[in-house]
PDB file of C-alpha atoms in Angstrom:
ATOM      1  CA  HIS A   1     108.872  82.251  69.024  1.00 42.00           C
ATOM      2  CA  SER A   2     107.995  82.252  72.722  1.00 44.00           C
ATOM      3  CA  PHE A   3     109.574  84.580  75.272  1.00 47.00           C
ATOM      4  CA  PRO A   4     109.895  83.989  79.011  1.00 50.00           C
ATOM      5  CA  THR A   5     107.585  85.996  81.270  1.00 50.00           C
ATOM      6  CA  ARG A   6     109.223  89.246  82.280  1.00 50.00           C
ATOM      7  CA  ARG A   7     109.132  90.722  85.759  1.00 56.00           C
ATOM      8  CA  SER A   8     107.599  94.156  86.213  1.00 59.00           C
ATOM      9  CA  SER A   9     111.065  95.500  87.151  1.00 59.00           C
ATOM     10  CA  ASP A  10     112.335  94.316  83.733  1.00 62.00           C
ATOM     11  CA  LEU A  11     109.464  96.140  82.022  1.00 66.00           C
ATOM     12  CA  VAL A  12     110.258  99.291  83.989  1.00 69.00           C
ATOM     13  CA  LEU A  13     113.922  99.014  83.032  1.00 70.00           C
ATOM     14  CA  GLU A  14     112.899  98.543  79.395  1.00 71.00           C
ATOM     15  CA  LYS A  15     110.747 101.697  79.556  1.00 73.00           C
ATOM     16  CA  ILE A  16     113.611 103.607  81.160  1.00 73.00           C
ATOM     17  CA  ALA A  17     115.984 102.338  78.480  1.00 72.00           C
ATOM     18  CA  LEU A  18     113.640 103.427  75.708  1.00 70.00           C
ATOM     19  CA  ALA A  19     113.271 106.851  77.307  1.00 70.00           C
ATOM     20  CA  TYR A  20     117.041 107.017  77.617  1.00 68.00           C
ATOM     21  CA  LEU A  21     117.492 106.200  73.940  1.00 66.00           C
ATOM     22  CA  LYS A  22     114.848 108.749  72.919  1.00 63.00           C
ATOM     23  CA  GLN A  23     116.475 111.351  75.143  1.00 56.00           C
ATOM     24  CA  ARG A  24     119.767 110.754  73.343  1.00 54.00           C
ATOM     25  CA  GLN A  25     117.867 111.183  70.053  1.00 47.00           C
ATOM     26  CA  ILE A  26     118.859 107.810  68.615  1.00 51.00           C
ATOM     27  CA  GLU A  27     116.672 107.034  65.630  1.00 51.00           C
ATOM     28  CA  ILE A  28     116.322 103.265  65.584  1.00 53.00           C
ATOM     29  CA  ASN A  29     114.513 103.322  62.239  1.00 53.00           C
ATOM     30  CA  ASN A  30     117.605 104.722  60.540  1.00 57.00           C
ATOM     31  CA  LEU A  31     119.865 101.950  61.822  1.00 55.00           C
ATOM     32  CA  LYS A  32     120.698  99.405  59.144  1.00 55.00           C
ATOM     33  CA  ILE A  33     120.518  96.242  61.274  1.00 57.00           C
ATOM     34  CA  ASP A  34     117.956  93.455  61.572  1.00 60.00           C
ATOM     35  CA  ASP A  35     115.674  93.132  64.620  1.00 64.00           C
ATOM     36  CA  GLY A  36     117.674  90.278  66.163  1.00 70.00           C
ATOM     37  CA  GLU A  37     120.906  92.211  65.949  1.00 72.00           C
ATOM     38  CA  LEU A  38     119.167  95.344  67.280  1.00 69.00           C
ATOM     39  CA  GLN A  39     117.855  93.406  70.295  1.00 72.00           C
ATOM     40  CA  LYS A  40     121.350  92.060  71.022  1.00 77.00           C
ATOM     41  CA  ARG A  41     122.879  95.537  70.800  1.00 76.00           C
ATOM     42  CA  LEU A  42     120.181  97.097  72.993  1.00 75.00           C
ATOM     43  CA  ALA A  43     120.607  94.325  75.572  1.00 76.00           C
ATOM     44  CA  SER A  44     124.347  94.964  75.585  1.00 78.00           C
ATOM     45  CA  ILE A  45     123.814  98.713  76.047  1.00 75.00           C
ATOM     46  CA  LEU A  46     121.365  98.030  78.873  1.00 72.00           C
ATOM     47  CA  ARG A  47     123.844  95.808  80.694  1.00 72.00           C
ATOM     48  CA  GLU A  48     126.610  98.390  80.342  1.00 74.00           C
ATOM     49  CA  LYS A  49     124.482 101.418  81.172  1.00 69.00           C
ATOM     50  CA  LYS A  50     121.992  99.929  83.664  1.00 67.00           C
ATOM     51  CA  GLU A  51     123.268 101.896  86.667  1.00 65.00           C
ATOM     52  CA  GLU A  52     123.592 105.128  84.670  1.00 64.00           C
ATOM     53  CA  ILE A  53     120.092 104.719  83.240  1.00 64.00           C
ATOM     54  CA  LEU A  54     118.638 104.025  86.683  1.00 62.00           C
ATOM     55  CA  ASN A  55     120.467 106.985  88.202  1.00 64.00           C
ATOM     56  CA  ASP A  56     119.075 109.317  85.513  1.00 72.00           C
ATOM     57  CA  ALA A  57     115.511 108.280  86.380  1.00 84.00           C
ATOM     58  CA  THR A  58     115.748 107.795  90.149  1.00 89.00           C
ATOM     59  CA  VAL A  59     116.591 109.480  93.442  1.00 93.00           C
ATOM     60  CA  THR A  60     118.603 107.669  96.113  1.00 95.00           C
ATOM     61  CA  LEU A  61     116.971 107.637  99.544  1.00 96.00           C
ATOM     62  CA  PHE A  62     117.861 106.076 102.889  1.00 97.00           C
ATOM     63  CA  ARG A  63     115.924 104.419 105.682  1.00 97.00           C
ATOM     64  CA  PRO A  64     117.228 103.778 109.207  1.00 96.00           C
ATOM     65  CA  VAL A  65     115.689 100.590 110.648  1.00 95.00           C
ATOM     66  CA  GLY A  66     116.014  98.100 113.457  1.00 92.00           C
ATOM     67  CA  VAL A  67     115.991  94.309 113.328  1.00 91.00           C
ATOM     68  CA  LYS A  68     112.190  93.954 113.377  1.00 90.00           C
ATOM     69  CA  GLU A  69     111.586  96.189 110.355  1.00 93.00           C
ATOM     70  CA  LEU A  70     114.572  94.688 108.516  1.00 95.00           C
ATOM     71  CA  LYS A  71     113.070  91.194 108.874  1.00 95.00           C
ATOM     72  CA  LEU A  72     109.787  92.437 107.377  1.00 95.00           C
ATOM     73  CA  ILE A  73     111.655  94.030 104.465  1.00 97.00           C
ATOM     74  CA  GLU A  74     113.495  90.749 103.937  1.00 97.00           C
ATOM     75  CA  LEU A  75     110.129  88.942 103.797  1.00 96.00           C
ATOM     76  CA  ASN A  76     109.242  91.341 100.948  1.00 95.00           C
ATOM     77  CA  GLY A  77     112.352  90.217  99.049  1.00 96.00           C
ATOM     78  CA  PHE A  78     114.116  93.540  99.735  1.00 97.00           C
ATOM     79  CA  ARG A  79     111.705  95.102  97.218  1.00 96.00           C
ATOM     80  CA  ALA A  80     109.179  96.859  99.494  1.00 97.00           C
ATOM     81  CA  PHE A  81     108.718  98.362 102.928  1.00 97.00           C
ATOM     82  CA  PRO A  82     106.159  96.824 105.298  1.00 96.00           C
ATOM     83  CA  SER A  83     102.791  98.310 106.206  1.00 92.00           C
ATOM     84  CA  ARG A  84     102.860 100.669 109.160  1.00 88.00           C
ATOM     85  CA  LYS A  85     101.441  99.953 112.603  1.00 85.00           C
ATOM     86  CA  ILE A  86      98.419 101.977 113.735  1.00 86.00           C
ATOM     87  CA  GLU A  87     100.659 104.040 116.024  1.00 87.00           C
ATOM     88  CA  GLN A  88     102.931 104.831 113.040  1.00 88.00           C
ATOM     89  CA  PRO A  89     100.901 107.166 110.802  1.00 92.00           C
ATOM     90  CA  ILE A  90     103.947 108.333 108.823  1.00 92.00           C
ATOM     91  CA  PHE A  91     106.655 106.434 106.946  1.00 95.00           C
ATOM     92  CA  TYR A  92     109.739 108.602 106.654  1.00 94.00           C
ATOM     93  CA  PRO A  93     112.604 107.744 104.334  1.00 97.00           C
ATOM     94  CA  VAL A  94     115.430 110.277 104.609  1.00 96.00           C
ATOM     95  CA  LEU A  95     117.370 112.145 101.937  1.00 94.00           C
ATOM     96  CA  ASN A  96     120.775 112.211 103.610  1.00 94.00           C
ATOM     97  CA  LYS A  97     122.944 109.178 104.424  1.00 96.00           C
ATOM     98  CA  GLU A  98     124.557 110.853 107.451  1.00 95.00           C
ATOM     99  CA  TYR A  99     121.151 111.635 108.967  1.00 94.00           C
ATOM    100  CA  ALA A 100     120.137 107.976 108.461  1.00 96.00           C
ATOM    101  CA  ARG A 101     123.368 106.913 110.198  1.00 96.00           C
ATOM    102  CA  VAL A 102     122.614 109.072 113.231  1.00 93.00           C
ATOM    103  CA  ILE A 103     119.109 107.594 113.606  1.00 93.00           C
ATOM    104  CA  ALA A 104     120.281 103.984 113.079  1.00 93.00           C
ATOM    105  CA  ARG A 105     123.207 104.385 115.485  1.00 93.00           C
ATOM    106  CA  ASP A 106     121.638 106.570 118.175  1.00 90.00           C
ATOM    107  CA  TRP A 107     118.032 105.321 118.122  1.00 88.00           C
ATOM    108  CA  ASN A 108     117.596 101.938 116.478  1.00 86.00           C
ATOM    109  CA  ALA A 109     120.747 100.374 117.970  1.00 86.00           C
ATOM    110  CA  LYS A 110     119.911 101.712 121.446  1.00 83.00           C
ATOM    111  CA  ASP A 111     116.295 100.641 121.561  1.00 72.00           C
ATOM    112  CA  LYS A 112     115.225 100.681 125.218  1.00 65.00           C
ATOM    113  CA  GLU A 113     112.652  97.898 124.685  1.00 63.00           C
ATOM    114  CA  LYS A 114     115.354  95.686 123.137  1.00 64.00           C
ATOM    115  CA  GLU A 115     113.103  94.894 120.156  1.00 68.00           C
ATOM    116  CA  ASN A 116     116.014  95.515 117.795  1.00 66.00           C
ATOM    117  CA  GLY A 117     118.676  93.428 119.538  1.00 73.00           C
ATOM    118  CA  ASN A 118     120.844  96.536 119.963  1.00 83.00           C
ATOM    119  CA  LYS A 119     121.248  96.760 116.188  1.00 91.00           C
ATOM    120  CA  GLY A 120     120.487  99.522 113.733  1.00 92.00           C
ATOM    121  CA  PHE A 121     120.810  99.456 109.958  1.00 95.00           C
ATOM    122  CA  VAL A 122     121.009 102.040 107.186  1.00 97.00           C
ATOM    123  CA  LEU A 123     119.179 100.999 104.031  1.00 98.00           C
ATOM    124  CA  GLU A 124     119.609 102.573 100.612  1.00 98.00           C
ATOM    125  CA  PHE A 125     117.116 102.394  97.776  1.00 97.00           C
ATOM    126  CA  LYS A 126     116.167 104.155  94.572  1.00 95.00           C
ATOM    127  CA  LEU A 127     112.819 105.830  94.042  1.00 95.00           C
ATOM    128  CA  ASP A 128     111.322 106.895  90.723  1.00 92.00           C
ATOM    129  CA  LYS A 129     112.301 110.541  90.213  1.00 91.00           C
ATOM    130  CA  THR A 130     108.892 111.559  88.820  1.00 90.00           C
ATOM    131  CA  TYR A 131     107.066 110.150  91.863  1.00 93.00           C
ATOM    132  CA  PHE A 132     109.656 111.699  94.208  1.00 94.00           C
ATOM    133  CA  SER A 133     109.173 115.137  92.630  1.00 90.00           C
ATOM    134  CA  LYS A 134     105.482 115.040  93.584  1.00 91.00           C
ATOM    135  CA  GLN A 135     106.274 114.498  97.283  1.00 90.00           C
ATOM    136  CA  LYS A 136     106.886 117.257  99.799  1.00 87.00           C
ATOM    137  CA  VAL A 137     110.294 117.206 101.484  1.00 89.00           C
ATOM    138  CA  GLN A 138     110.110 117.933 105.215  1.00 89.00           C
ATOM    139  CA  GLU A 139     113.044 119.619 106.956  1.00 87.00           C
ATOM    140  CA  VAL A 140     113.093 118.469 110.568  1.00 84.00           C
ATOM    141  CA  GLY A 141     116.180 120.277 111.801  1.00 76.00           C
ATOM    142  CA  GLY A 142     117.921 121.701 108.768  1.00 71.00           C
ATOM    143  CA  LYS A 143     118.734 120.655 105.206  1.00 70.00           C
ATOM    144  CA  LYS A 144     120.788 117.674 106.408  1.00 80.00           C
ATOM    145  CA  SER A 145     117.747 116.356 108.284  1.00 85.00           C
ATOM    146  CA  SER A 146     115.310 116.121 105.404  1.00 90.00           C
ATOM    147  CA  GLU A 147     112.652 113.426 105.120  1.00 93.00           C
ATOM    148  CA  LEU A 148     109.726 112.454 102.974  1.00 94.00           C
ATOM    149  CA  TRP A 149     106.558 111.979 104.996  1.00 94.00           C
ATOM    150  CA  ILE A 150     104.476 109.249 103.402  1.00 95.00           C
ATOM    151  CA  LYS A 151     101.090 108.582 104.993  1.00 94.00           C
ATOM    152  CA  SER A 152     100.824 104.999 106.207  1.00 93.00           C
ATOM    153  CA  GLU A 153      97.899 104.323 103.866  1.00 94.00           C
ATOM    154  CA  ASP A 154     100.126 105.345 100.898  1.00 95.00           C
ATOM    155  CA  ILE A 155     102.987 102.917 101.595  1.00 95.00           C
ATOM    156  CA  GLY A 156     101.725 100.485  98.918  1.00 95.00           C
ATOM    157  CA  LYS A 157     101.766 103.223  96.281  1.00 96.00           C
ATOM    158  CA  PHE A 158     105.219 104.336  97.498  1.00 97.00           C
ATOM    159  CA  ASN A 159     106.552 100.761  97.193  1.00 97.00           C
ATOM    160  CA  LYS A 160     105.433 100.571  93.555  1.00 95.00           C
ATOM    161  CA  HIS A 161     107.874 103.391  92.769  1.00 95.00           C
ATOM    162  CA  ILE A 162     110.946 101.710  94.280  1.00 95.00           C
ATOM    163  CA  ARG A 163     113.401 100.737  91.548  1.00 92.00           C
ATOM    164  CA  GLY A 164     115.662  97.783  92.230  1.00 91.00           C
ATOM    165  CA  GLU A 165     116.454  96.260  95.594  1.00 95.00           C
ATOM    166  CA  ILE A 166     116.581  97.849  99.011  1.00 97.00           C
ATOM    167  CA  LYS A 167     120.195  97.435 100.149  1.00 97.00           C
ATOM    168  CA  ILE A 168     121.745  97.273 103.610  1.00 98.00           C
ATOM    169  CA  ILE A 169     124.702  99.661 103.485  1.00 97.00           C
ATOM    170  CA  GLU A 170     125.636  99.962 107.187  1.00 96.00           C
ATOM    171  CA  GLU A 171     125.041  98.196 110.481  1.00 95.00           C
ATOM    172  CA  PHE A 172     125.473  99.574 113.993  1.00 93.00           C
ATOM    173  CA  THR A 173     125.620  97.603 117.235  1.00 90.00           C
ATOM    174  CA  SER A 174     125.283  99.071 120.718  1.00 81.00           C
ATOM    175  CA  LEU A 175     126.906  97.100 123.523  1.00 70.00           C
ATOM    176  CA  THR A 176     125.244  99.076 126.326  1.00 55.00           C
ATOM    177  CA  ASP A 177     122.542 101.676 126.760  1.00 48.00           C
ATOM    178  CA  LYS A 178     125.210 104.183 127.914  1.00 46.00           C
ATOM    179  CA  GLU A 179     126.947 104.468 124.529  1.00 42.00           C
TER     180      GLU A 179
END
């Protein structure tokens, strides 16, 4: 019996599902069903509970970006953030959607160099909760302005802890620099 190759995200989801089942104290050995039936039932549970399982094991973060960074994220299949430029020693995802909106609207969409085509975007993604808990949250103007500061050389490690896709949840366009 051969099985198709599984993506690493499928393996992660499988591990999360197993942890979820253990957490709920389900004793698979005591179930009176054959392996094939068990696999079908577990697959069904996973489909139904995928979002709940992911939410139990992840933290939702946000990232305000302009067009240039969005294109690089797209090249990564919306699965990873790009390496930082030398003049960008810190990668800072934010913890609050409203704070991300302010940056995307007031900074990215009003880029004076016009590198972003007067557009700003708010991205949402999920990060492994265990990895997140090891990071220091930086408050840069109050609790609603909280960020993670990830050193540029650690962006690869950070990306390995993203669960699922990076999603565009809002777009802002600035018609003039005076807005």
